[in-house]
PDB file of C-alpha atoms in Angstrom:
ATOM      1  CA  MET A   1      82.898 128.649  30.785  1.00 50.00           C
ATOM      2  CA  PRO A   2      83.577 127.498  34.318  1.00 53.00           C
ATOM      3  CA  SER A   3      86.088 129.484  36.306  1.00 55.00           C
ATOM      4  CA  THR A   4      89.546 127.623  37.077  1.00 57.00           C
ATOM      5  CA  ARG A   5      90.420 129.815  39.939  1.00 61.00           C
ATOM      6  CA  LYS A   6      90.786 127.969  43.169  1.00 58.00           C
ATOM      7  CA  PRO A   7      88.707 129.261  46.102  1.00 58.00           C
ATOM      8  CA  PRO A   8      90.655 131.120  48.719  1.00 57.00           C
ATOM      9  CA  ARG A   9      91.867 128.944  51.638  1.00 59.00           C
ATOM     10  CA  ARG A  10      89.879 129.710  54.883  1.00 59.00           C
ATOM     11  CA  LEU A  11      91.864 130.307  57.891  1.00 58.00           C
ATOM     12  CA  ASN A  12      91.751 127.237  60.316  1.00 74.00           C
ATOM     13  CA  MET A  13      90.838 129.172  63.435  1.00 77.00           C
ATOM     14  CA  ALA A  14      90.682 126.033  65.537  1.00 77.00           C
ATOM     15  CA  GLY A  15      94.351 125.197  64.442  1.00 78.00           C
ATOM     16  CA  ILE A  16      95.555 128.890  65.052  1.00 82.00           C
ATOM     17  CA  ALA A  17      93.806 128.598  68.540  1.00 83.00           C
ATOM     18  CA  LEU A  18      95.961 125.484  69.319  1.00 84.00           C
ATOM     19  CA  TRP A  19      99.218 127.012  68.272  1.00 86.00           C
ATOM     20  CA  PRO A  20      99.880 128.423  71.893  1.00 86.00           C
ATOM     21  CA  SER A  21      99.427 125.072  73.329  1.00 86.00           C
ATOM     22  CA  TRP A  22     101.827 123.409  70.977  1.00 86.00           C
ATOM     23  CA  ILE A  23     104.416 125.958  71.574  1.00 87.00           C
ATOM     24  CA  ILE A  24     104.039 125.386  75.391  1.00 87.00           C
ATOM     25  CA  VAL A  25     104.166 121.654  74.820  1.00 83.00           C
ATOM     26  CA  ALA A  26     107.342 121.936  72.626  1.00 83.00           C
ATOM     27  CA  VAL A  27     109.095 124.326  75.079  1.00 84.00           C
ATOM     28  CA  ALA A  28     108.052 123.032  78.538  1.00 84.00           C
ATOM     29  CA  TYR A  29     107.952 119.383  77.756  1.00 84.00           C
ATOM     30  CA  ILE A  30     110.013 118.452  74.797  1.00 87.00           C
ATOM     31  CA  GLY A  31     112.525 121.257  75.319  1.00 88.00           C
ATOM     32  CA  THR A  32     113.130 120.292  79.019  1.00 88.00           C
ATOM     33  CA  MET A  33     113.437 116.648  78.000  1.00 90.00           C
ATOM     34  CA  VAL A  34     116.084 117.489  75.439  1.00 91.00           C
ATOM     35  CA  TRP A  35     117.909 119.848  77.837  1.00 91.00           C
ATOM     36  CA  THR A  36     117.964 117.049  80.715  1.00 91.00           C
ATOM     37  CA  VAL A  37     119.477 114.469  78.158  1.00 92.00           C
ATOM     38  CA  GLY A  38     122.124 117.074  77.193  1.00 92.00           C
ATOM     39  CA  ILE A  39     122.985 117.859  80.808  1.00 92.00           C
ATOM     40  CA  SER A  40     123.495 114.113  81.583  1.00 92.00           C
ATOM     41  CA  PHE A  41     126.409 114.137  79.160  1.00 93.00           C
ATOM     42  CA  THR A  42     128.305 116.996  81.205  1.00 91.00           C
ATOM     43  CA  ASN A  43     129.987 117.250  84.599  1.00 88.00           C
ATOM     44  CA  SER A  44     127.334 119.616  85.926  1.00 86.00           C
ATOM     45  CA  LYS A  45     127.274 119.666  89.789  1.00 87.00           C
ATOM     46  CA  LEU A  46     125.404 122.650  91.378  1.00 85.00           C
ATOM     47  CA  LEU A  47     124.816 124.489  88.226  1.00 86.00           C
ATOM     48  CA  PRO A  48     124.528 123.249  84.646  1.00 83.00           C
ATOM     49  CA  VAL A  49     127.769 123.531  82.533  1.00 85.00           C
ATOM     50  CA  ALA A  50     128.467 122.753  78.976  1.00 83.00           C
ATOM     51  CA  ASN A  51     131.662 120.721  79.185  1.00 85.00           C
ATOM     52  CA  TYR A  52     131.042 117.469  77.472  1.00 86.00           C
ATOM     53  CA  ALA A  53     131.823 114.419  79.647  1.00 85.00           C
ATOM     54  CA  GLY A  54     130.604 111.515  77.511  1.00 88.00           C
ATOM     55  CA  PHE A  55     129.011 108.639  79.351  1.00 90.00           C
ATOM     56  CA  SER A  56     130.854 109.136  82.666  1.00 91.00           C
ATOM     57  CA  GLN A  57     127.672 110.043  84.484  1.00 91.00           C
ATOM     58  CA  TYR A  58     126.027 106.889  83.284  1.00 93.00           C
ATOM     59  CA  LYS A  59     129.111 104.779  84.321  1.00 93.00           C
ATOM     60  CA  ARG A  60     128.961 106.357  87.668  1.00 92.00           C
ATOM     61  CA  LEU A  61     125.059 105.879  87.923  1.00 93.00           C
ATOM     62  CA  PHE A  62     125.321 102.195  87.271  1.00 93.00           C
ATOM     63  CA  GLY A  63     128.157 101.743  89.710  1.00 93.00           C
ATOM     64  CA  THR A  64     126.110 103.386  92.557  1.00 92.00           C
ATOM     65  CA  PRO A  65     124.515 100.580  94.821  1.00 93.00           C
ATOM     66  CA  ARG A  66     121.778 102.963  95.836  1.00 92.00           C
ATOM     67  CA  TRP A  67     120.619 103.388  92.298  1.00 93.00           C
ATOM     68  CA  LEU A  68     120.652  99.695  91.583  1.00 93.00           C
ATOM     69  CA  GLN A  69     118.764  99.132  94.755  1.00 93.00           C
ATOM     70  CA  SER A  70     116.124 101.769  93.746  1.00 93.00           C
ATOM     71  CA  ILE A  71     115.673  99.999  90.350  1.00 92.00           C
ATOM     72  CA  ASP A  72     115.069  96.560  92.105  1.00 93.00           C
ATOM     73  CA  ASN A  73     112.575  98.332  94.465  1.00 93.00           C
ATOM     74  CA  MET A  74     110.790  99.826  91.474  1.00 92.00           C
ATOM     75  CA  PHE A  75     110.371  96.486  89.855  1.00 92.00           C
ATOM     76  CA  VAL A  76     109.276  94.730  92.992  1.00 94.00           C
ATOM     77  CA  PHE A  77     106.823  97.597  93.741  1.00 94.00           C
ATOM     78  CA  GLY A  78     105.495  97.914  90.186  1.00 93.00           C
ATOM     79  CA  ILE A  79     104.953  94.223  89.549  1.00 94.00           C
ATOM     80  CA  LEU A  80     103.127  93.674  92.863  1.00 95.00           C
ATOM     81  CA  PHE A  81     101.243  96.938  92.736  1.00 94.00           C
ATOM     82  CA  ILE A  82      99.930  96.380  89.166  1.00 94.00           C
ATOM     83  CA  LEU A  83      99.025  92.765  89.614  1.00 95.00           C
ATOM     84  CA  ILE A  84      97.304  93.015  92.962  1.00 96.00           C
ATOM     85  CA  CYS A  85      95.325  96.046  91.722  1.00 95.00           C
ATOM     86  CA  LEU A  86      94.232  94.225  88.553  1.00 95.00           C
ATOM     87  CA  VAL A  87      93.088  91.154  90.494  1.00 95.00           C
ATOM     88  CA  LEU A  88      91.405  93.074  93.397  1.00 95.00           C
ATOM     89  CA  GLY A  89      89.888  95.663  91.128  1.00 94.00           C
ATOM     90  CA  PHE A  90      88.575  92.982  88.871  1.00 94.00           C
ATOM     91  CA  LEU A  91      87.001  90.948  91.776  1.00 94.00           C
ATOM     92  CA  MET A  92      85.403  94.024  93.212  1.00 93.00           C
ATOM     93  CA  ALA A  93      83.883  94.869  89.826  1.00 93.00           C
ATOM     94  CA  VAL A  94      82.510  91.272  89.421  1.00 93.00           C
ATOM     95  CA  ALA A  95      81.026  91.454  92.906  1.00 92.00           C
ATOM     96  CA  LEU A  96      79.299  94.881  92.094  1.00 91.00           C
ATOM     97  CA  ASP A  97      78.082  93.589  88.751  1.00 89.00           C
ATOM     98  CA  GLN A  98      75.913  91.060  90.595  1.00 88.00           C
ATOM     99  CA  LYS A  99      73.166  93.705  90.952  1.00 80.00           C
ATOM    100  CA  ILE A 100      73.702  93.831  94.749  1.00 82.00           C
ATOM    101  CA  ARG A 101      71.923  96.163  97.071  1.00 84.00           C
ATOM    102  CA  ALA A 102      73.432  99.588  97.990  1.00 84.00           C
ATOM    103  CA  GLU A 103      75.683  99.260  94.989  1.00 84.00           C
ATOM    104  CA  ASN A 104      76.364 102.912  94.779  1.00 86.00           C
ATOM    105  CA  VAL A 105      77.401 102.977  98.533  1.00 90.00           C
ATOM    106  CA  PHE A 106      80.013 100.193  97.886  1.00 89.00           C
ATOM    107  CA  ARG A 107      81.175 101.838  94.635  1.00 87.00           C
ATOM    108  CA  THR A 108      81.806 105.122  96.516  1.00 89.00           C
ATOM    109  CA  ILE A 109      83.660 103.326  99.234  1.00 90.00           C
ATOM    110  CA  TYR A 110      85.874 101.527  96.915  1.00 89.00           C
ATOM    111  CA  LEU A 111      86.709 104.597  94.821  1.00 88.00           C
ATOM    112  CA  TYR A 112      87.007 107.129  97.579  1.00 89.00           C
ATOM    113  CA  PRO A 113      90.740 106.344  98.290  1.00 90.00           C
ATOM    114  CA  TYR A 114      91.544 107.221  94.716  1.00 89.00           C
ATOM    115  CA  SER A 115      90.384 110.784  95.513  1.00 88.00           C
ATOM    116  CA  LEU A 116      93.245 111.095  97.904  1.00 88.00           C
ATOM    117  CA  SER A 117      96.696 112.058  96.792  1.00 87.00           C
ATOM    118  CA  PHE A 118      99.737 109.759  97.125  1.00 86.00           C
ATOM    119  CA  ILE A 119     100.943 112.263  99.861  1.00 89.00           C
ATOM    120  CA  VAL A 120      97.826 111.929 101.917  1.00 91.00           C
ATOM    121  CA  THR A 121      97.770 108.192 101.386  1.00 91.00           C
ATOM    122  CA  GLY A 122     101.291 107.817 102.606  1.00 90.00           C
ATOM    123  CA  VAL A 123     100.625 109.907 105.757  1.00 91.00           C
ATOM    124  CA  ILE A 124      97.621 107.878 106.570  1.00 91.00           C
ATOM    125  CA  TRP A 125      99.286 104.497 106.127  1.00 91.00           C
ATOM    126  CA  GLN A 126     102.473 105.830 107.924  1.00 90.00           C
ATOM    127  CA  TRP A 127     100.374 106.512 111.099  1.00 91.00           C
ATOM    128  CA  MET A 128      98.375 103.103 110.779  1.00 90.00           C
ATOM    129  CA  MET A 129     101.618 101.116 110.352  1.00 90.00           C
ATOM    130  CA  ASN A 130     103.524 103.029 113.056  1.00 88.00           C
ATOM    131  CA  PRO A 131     104.164 100.405 115.884  1.00 87.00           C
ATOM    132  CA  ALA A 132     103.862 102.954 118.627  1.00 87.00           C
ATOM    133  CA  LEU A 133     100.599 104.674 117.378  1.00 86.00           C
ATOM    134  CA  GLY A 134      98.774 102.515 114.756  1.00 87.00           C
ATOM    135  CA  ILE A 135      97.283  99.076 114.221  1.00 91.00           C
ATOM    136  CA  GLN A 136      99.924  97.166 116.212  1.00 90.00           C
ATOM    137  CA  LYS A 137      99.519  99.258 119.239  1.00 90.00           C
ATOM    138  CA  ALA A 138      95.678  99.091 119.060  1.00 91.00           C
ATOM    139  CA  VAL A 139      95.737  95.264 118.935  1.00 92.00           C
ATOM    140  CA  ASN A 140      98.334  94.992 121.726  1.00 91.00           C
ATOM    141  CA  ASP A 141      96.343  97.250 123.908  1.00 91.00           C
ATOM    142  CA  LEU A 142      93.375  94.708 123.392  1.00 90.00           C
ATOM    143  CA  GLY A 143      95.504  91.873 124.801  1.00 89.00           C
ATOM    144  CA  TRP A 144      97.181  90.377 121.794  1.00 89.00           C
ATOM    145  CA  THR A 145     100.611  91.462 122.955  1.00 87.00           C
ATOM    146  CA  SER A 146     102.481  89.273 120.432  1.00 89.00           C
ATOM    147  CA  PHE A 147     100.798  90.829 117.269  1.00 89.00           C
ATOM    148  CA  GLU A 148     103.220  92.669 115.076  1.00 88.00           C
ATOM    149  CA  PHE A 149     102.490  94.890 112.232  1.00 87.00           C
ATOM    150  CA  ASP A 150     105.745  96.829 111.845  1.00 85.00           C
ATOM    151  CA  TRP A 151     106.355  96.593 108.107  1.00 88.00           C
ATOM    152  CA  VAL A 152     107.179 100.265 107.752  1.00 87.00           C
ATOM    153  CA  VAL A 153     110.318  99.998 110.133  1.00 87.00           C
ATOM    154  CA  ASP A 154     111.388  96.614 108.877  1.00 89.00           C
ATOM    155  CA  PRO A 155     113.915  96.802 106.167  1.00 90.00           C
ATOM    156  CA  ASP A 156     112.853  93.426 104.659  1.00 90.00           C
ATOM    157  CA  LYS A 157     109.106  94.260 104.565  1.00 90.00           C
ATOM    158  CA  ALA A 158     109.033  98.094 104.213  1.00 92.00           C
ATOM    159  CA  ILE A 159     108.720  97.807 100.333  1.00 92.00           C
ATOM    160  CA  TYR A 160     105.502  95.654 100.901  1.00 93.00           C
ATOM    161  CA  ALA A 161     104.123  98.445 103.124  1.00 92.00           C
ATOM    162  CA  VAL A 162     104.427 100.838 100.204  1.00 93.00           C
ATOM    163  CA  VAL A 163     102.781  98.347  97.990  1.00 94.00           C
ATOM    164  CA  LEU A 164      99.934  97.934 100.436  1.00 94.00           C
ATOM    165  CA  ALA A 165      99.268 101.604 100.733  1.00 93.00           C
ATOM    166  CA  ALA A 166      99.453 102.035  96.879  1.00 93.00           C
ATOM    167  CA  VAL A 167      96.975  99.226  96.337  1.00 94.00           C
ATOM    168  CA  TRP A 168      94.584 100.594  98.856  1.00 93.00           C
ATOM    169  CA  GLN A 169      94.694 103.907  97.033  1.00 92.00           C
ATOM    170  CA  SER A 170      94.398 102.627  93.265  1.00 92.00           C
ATOM    171  CA  ALA A 171      92.359  99.395  93.216  1.00 92.00           C
ATOM    172  CA  GLY A 172      89.267 101.516  93.156  1.00 92.00           C
ATOM    173  CA  LEU A 173      90.296 103.002  89.905  1.00 92.00           C
ATOM    174  CA  VAL A 174      90.718  99.537  88.264  1.00 94.00           C
ATOM    175  CA  MET A 175      87.289  98.524  89.874  1.00 93.00           C
ATOM    176  CA  ALA A 176      85.566 101.451  88.153  1.00 92.00           C
ATOM    177  CA  LEU A 177      87.277 100.675  84.716  1.00 93.00           C
ATOM    178  CA  MET A 178      86.503  96.949  84.743  1.00 93.00           C
ATOM    179  CA  LEU A 179      82.850  97.615  85.924  1.00 92.00           C
ATOM    180  CA  ALA A 180      82.285  99.919  82.980  1.00 92.00           C
ATOM    181  CA  GLY A 181      83.687  97.200  80.735  1.00 91.00           C
ATOM    182  CA  LEU A 182      81.450  94.518  82.528  1.00 91.00           C
ATOM    183  CA  ARG A 183      78.383  96.623  82.024  1.00 90.00           C
ATOM    184  CA  GLY A 184      79.086  96.819  78.381  1.00 89.00           C
ATOM    185  CA  VAL A 185      78.936  93.077  77.783  1.00 88.00           C
ATOM    186  CA  ASP A 186      76.030  92.068  75.699  1.00 88.00           C
ATOM    187  CA  PRO A 187      73.273  90.402  77.851  1.00 87.00           C
ATOM    188  CA  ASP A 188      72.525  87.909  75.074  1.00 89.00           C
ATOM    189  CA  LEU A 189      76.145  86.640  75.612  1.00 89.00           C
ATOM    190  CA  TRP A 190      75.410  85.745  79.131  1.00 87.00           C
ATOM    191  CA  LYS A 191      72.242  84.021  78.066  1.00 88.00           C
ATOM    192  CA  ALA A 192      74.235  81.982  75.574  1.00 89.00           C
ATOM    193  CA  ILE A 193      76.655  81.106  78.178  1.00 87.00           C
ATOM    194  CA  ARG A 194      74.084  79.814  80.524  1.00 87.00           C
ATOM    195  CA  VAL A 195      72.210  77.826  77.709  1.00 88.00           C
ATOM    196  CA  ASP A 196      75.633  76.218  76.725  1.00 86.00           C
ATOM    197  CA  GLY A 197      76.098  75.316  80.483  1.00 86.00           C
ATOM    198  CA  VAL A 198      79.490  77.003  80.735  1.00 86.00           C
ATOM    199  CA  PRO A 199      80.702  77.371  84.300  1.00 89.00           C
ATOM    200  CA  THR A 200      80.874  80.967  85.488  1.00 88.00           C
ATOM    201  CA  TRP A 201      84.598  80.966  86.351  1.00 88.00           C
ATOM    202  CA  ARG A 202      85.354  79.463  82.937  1.00 90.00           C
ATOM    203  CA  ALA A 203      83.122  82.123  81.191  1.00 90.00           C
ATOM    204  CA  TYR A 204      85.031  84.983  82.958  1.00 91.00           C
ATOM    205  CA  ILE A 205      88.475  83.379  82.119  1.00 90.00           C
ATOM    206  CA  SER A 206      87.769  82.516  78.443  1.00 90.00           C
ATOM    207  CA  ILE A 207      85.257  85.060  77.285  1.00 90.00           C
ATOM    208  CA  ILE A 208      84.773  87.974  79.564  1.00 91.00           C
ATOM    209  CA  ILE A 209      88.397  88.786  80.386  1.00 91.00           C
ATOM    210  CA  PRO A 210      89.387  88.896  76.604  1.00 91.00           C
ATOM    211  CA  ILE A 211      86.415  91.314  76.056  1.00 91.00           C
ATOM    212  CA  LEU A 212      87.815  93.532  78.916  1.00 91.00           C
ATOM    213  CA  SER A 213      91.266  93.567  77.234  1.00 88.00           C
ATOM    214  CA  PRO A 214      91.025  97.383  76.326  1.00 87.00           C
ATOM    215  CA  MET A 215      90.144  98.204  80.093  1.00 89.00           C
ATOM    216  CA  ILE A 216      93.055  95.939  81.340  1.00 91.00           C
ATOM    217  CA  VAL A 217      95.539  97.793  78.973  1.00 87.00           C
ATOM    218  CA  THR A 218      94.304 101.148  80.031  1.00 87.00           C
ATOM    219  CA  SER A 219      94.499 100.120  83.847  1.00 91.00           C
ATOM    220  CA  VAL A 220      98.116  98.909  83.197  1.00 90.00           C
ATOM    221  CA  VAL A 221      99.105 102.230  81.630  1.00 85.00           C
ATOM    222  CA  LEU A 222      97.606 104.254  84.360  1.00 87.00           C
ATOM    223  CA  LEU A 223      99.028 102.126  87.079  1.00 91.00           C
ATOM    224  CA  GLY A 224     102.474 102.142  85.299  1.00 88.00           C
ATOM    225  CA  ILE A 225     102.463 105.913  85.329  1.00 84.00           C
ATOM    226  CA  SER A 226     101.662 105.749  89.075  1.00 86.00           C
ATOM    227  CA  VAL A 227     104.825 103.509  89.547  1.00 88.00           C
ATOM    228  CA  VAL A 228     107.019 105.967  87.867  1.00 82.00           C
ATOM    229  CA  LYS A 229     105.448 108.672  89.913  1.00 78.00           C
ATOM    230  CA  SER A 230     105.827 106.899  93.204  1.00 82.00           C
ATOM    231  CA  TYR A 231     108.072 109.612  94.685  1.00 88.00           C
ATOM    232  CA  ASP A 232     105.507 111.345  96.724  1.00 88.00           C
ATOM    233  CA  LEU A 233     104.030 108.148  98.264  1.00 90.00           C
ATOM    234  CA  VAL A 234     107.409 106.852  99.303  1.00 92.00           C
ATOM    235  CA  VAL A 235     108.663 110.223 100.790  1.00 91.00           C
ATOM    236  CA  ALA A 236     105.335 110.418 102.839  1.00 91.00           C
ATOM    237  CA  LEU A 237     105.245 106.814 103.886  1.00 91.00           C
ATOM    238  CA  THR A 238     109.040 105.909 104.603  1.00 90.00           C
ATOM    239  CA  ASN A 239     111.122 108.624 103.097  1.00 88.00           C
ATOM    240  CA  GLY A 240     113.049 105.829 101.353  1.00 86.00           C
ATOM    241  CA  GLY A 241     113.962 103.972 104.580  1.00 81.00           C
ATOM    242  CA  PRO A 242     114.703 102.222 106.626  1.00 88.00           C
ATOM    243  CA  GLY A 243     118.070 103.168 105.230  1.00 86.00           C
ATOM    244  CA  THR A 244     117.441 102.887 101.477  1.00 86.00           C
ATOM    245  CA  ALA A 245     115.112  99.753 101.735  1.00 90.00           C
ATOM    246  CA  THR A 246     112.227 101.632  99.835  1.00 91.00           C
ATOM    247  CA  ASP A 247     114.404 103.965  97.666  1.00 91.00           C
ATOM    248  CA  VAL A 248     112.980 104.446  94.138  1.00 92.00           C
ATOM    249  CA  PRO A 249     114.553 105.998  91.000  1.00 92.00           C
ATOM    250  CA  ALA A 250     112.451 109.114  91.353  1.00 90.00           C
ATOM    251  CA  LYS A 251     113.456 109.833  94.960  1.00 91.00           C
ATOM    252  CA  PHE A 252     117.139 109.037  93.946  1.00 92.00           C
ATOM    253  CA  ILE A 253     116.959 111.714  91.125  1.00 92.00           C
ATOM    254  CA  MET A 254     115.280 114.271  93.424  1.00 91.00           C
ATOM    255  CA  ASP A 255     117.901 113.851  96.269  1.00 91.00           C
ATOM    256  CA  PHE A 256     120.792 114.203  93.833  1.00 91.00           C
ATOM    257  CA  LEU A 257     119.130 117.133  92.114  1.00 88.00           C
ATOM    258  CA  PHE A 258     118.244 119.228  95.213  1.00 88.00           C
ATOM    259  CA  LEU A 259     120.075 117.818  98.124  1.00 88.00           C
ATOM    260  CA  ARG A 260     123.383 116.381  96.660  1.00 86.00           C
ATOM    261  CA  SER A 261     123.867 119.212  94.087  1.00 85.00           C
ATOM    262  CA  ASN A 262     124.737 116.780  91.304  1.00 89.00           C
ATOM    263  CA  ILE A 263     122.635 117.790  88.332  1.00 91.00           C
ATOM    264  CA  GLY A 264     124.570 115.639  85.873  1.00 92.00           C
ATOM    265  CA  LEU A 265     123.990 112.425  87.737  1.00 92.00           C
ATOM    266  CA  ALA A 266     120.412 113.155  88.574  1.00 93.00           C
ATOM    267  CA  SER A 267     119.954 113.971  84.795  1.00 93.00           C
ATOM    268  CA  ALA A 268     121.535 110.758  83.829  1.00 93.00           C
ATOM    269  CA  GLY A 269     119.060 108.869  86.018  1.00 93.00           C
ATOM    270  CA  ALA A 270     116.108 110.919  84.657  1.00 92.00           C
ATOM    271  CA  THR A 271     117.355 109.970  81.092  1.00 93.00           C
ATOM    272  CA  VAL A 272     117.522 106.256  81.946  1.00 92.00           C
ATOM    273  CA  MET A 273     113.963 106.516  83.344  1.00 90.00           C
ATOM    274  CA  LEU A 274     112.830 108.314  80.106  1.00 89.00           C
ATOM    275  CA  VAL A 275     114.297 105.663  77.894  1.00 90.00           C
ATOM    276  CA  ALA A 276     112.832 102.925  79.938  1.00 86.00           C
ATOM    277  CA  VAL A 277     109.217 104.521  79.788  1.00 84.00           C
ATOM    278  CA  VAL A 278     109.575 105.119  76.050  1.00 85.00           C
ATOM    279  CA  ALA A 279     110.645 101.522  75.581  1.00 84.00           C
ATOM    280  CA  ALA A 280     107.820 100.236  77.604  1.00 79.00           C
ATOM    281  CA  VAL A 281     104.953 102.451  75.929  1.00 79.00           C
ATOM    282  CA  ALA A 282     106.203 102.355  72.369  1.00 79.00           C
ATOM    283  CA  PRO A 283     104.953  98.700  71.540  1.00 77.00           C
ATOM    284  CA  TRP A 284     101.497  99.800  72.881  1.00 72.00           C
ATOM    285  CA  VAL A 285     101.380 103.070  70.908  1.00 75.00           C
ATOM    286  CA  TYR A 286     102.417 101.188  67.708  1.00 77.00           C
ATOM    287  CA  ALA A 287      99.753  98.584  68.207  1.00 73.00           C
ATOM    288  CA  VAL A 288      97.040 101.127  68.931  1.00 70.00           C
ATOM    289  CA  TYR A 289      97.804 104.064  66.748  1.00 72.00           C
ATOM    290  CA  MET A 290     100.540 103.237  64.111  1.00 72.00           C
ATOM    291  CA  ARG A 291     100.071  99.497  63.135  1.00 70.00           C
ATOM    292  CA  PRO A 292      98.621  99.251  59.565  1.00 71.00           C
ATOM    293  CA  LYS A 293      95.154  97.957  59.438  1.00 64.00           C
ATOM    294  CA  THR A 294      94.568  94.614  57.653  1.00 61.00           C
ATOM    295  CA  THR A 295      91.708  94.669  55.219  1.00 56.00           C
ATOM    296  CA  GLY A 296      89.740  91.763  53.729  1.00 47.00           C
TER     297      GLY A 296
END
């Protein structure tokens, strides 16, 4: 007669080993986010307090011209940064995919700026775009005295200086992702394209780019994270100036958190950014991980 006793459950050692990591994530990430959201509904100044103040910090936040300008700057910076990186990275990947000589050398040159932090990138471009030290002075000394490249001190062009530095730093990453995708295209597909007489530009637009859509989505997500984390680049390059011409939400939050001693307002800004990021990422997470798969 066969035994009906169930075998004893084995301890999942891998799961037990991950528990410390889950606890750290819950406390250090989720816990601090919940705490920040809670502080945004208080009148906390230098130190956090527990007196509930409703949405007063949010009303004050969206009544502050500097916050609104930082939001505008983030959108201008983010849209230009992501679009230029995608186009430039794709073109560099297509050029390298032509089996050119010294491909490894060019690939290293294109990807090298990404090994630098945004702080180092900002300092380098701050020197290069300094009218008294950088490119403008060098060209003026060569005889072209009317040449001007003073974006970093021009309030109307300073945000584009930040875009230029960020594109220089990150376009190589997009190139690497796109090149990996291009190398994964079936060679027989290219043979069929040539046999059918499809123009090369039409093949890239209608066939190759749709195949590269996972790489494009990955690039957009990584670049979008860089947009939200653009604090260090802005501080190193312009420190938010001239005036507040290149201010971004991250710098606004850090200034009110550590310099203005207004934890409540800084937490309200951080909560708005959290909600915006969740709203932007949620559709992608649902489409990739949560959408029911159709069968048949």
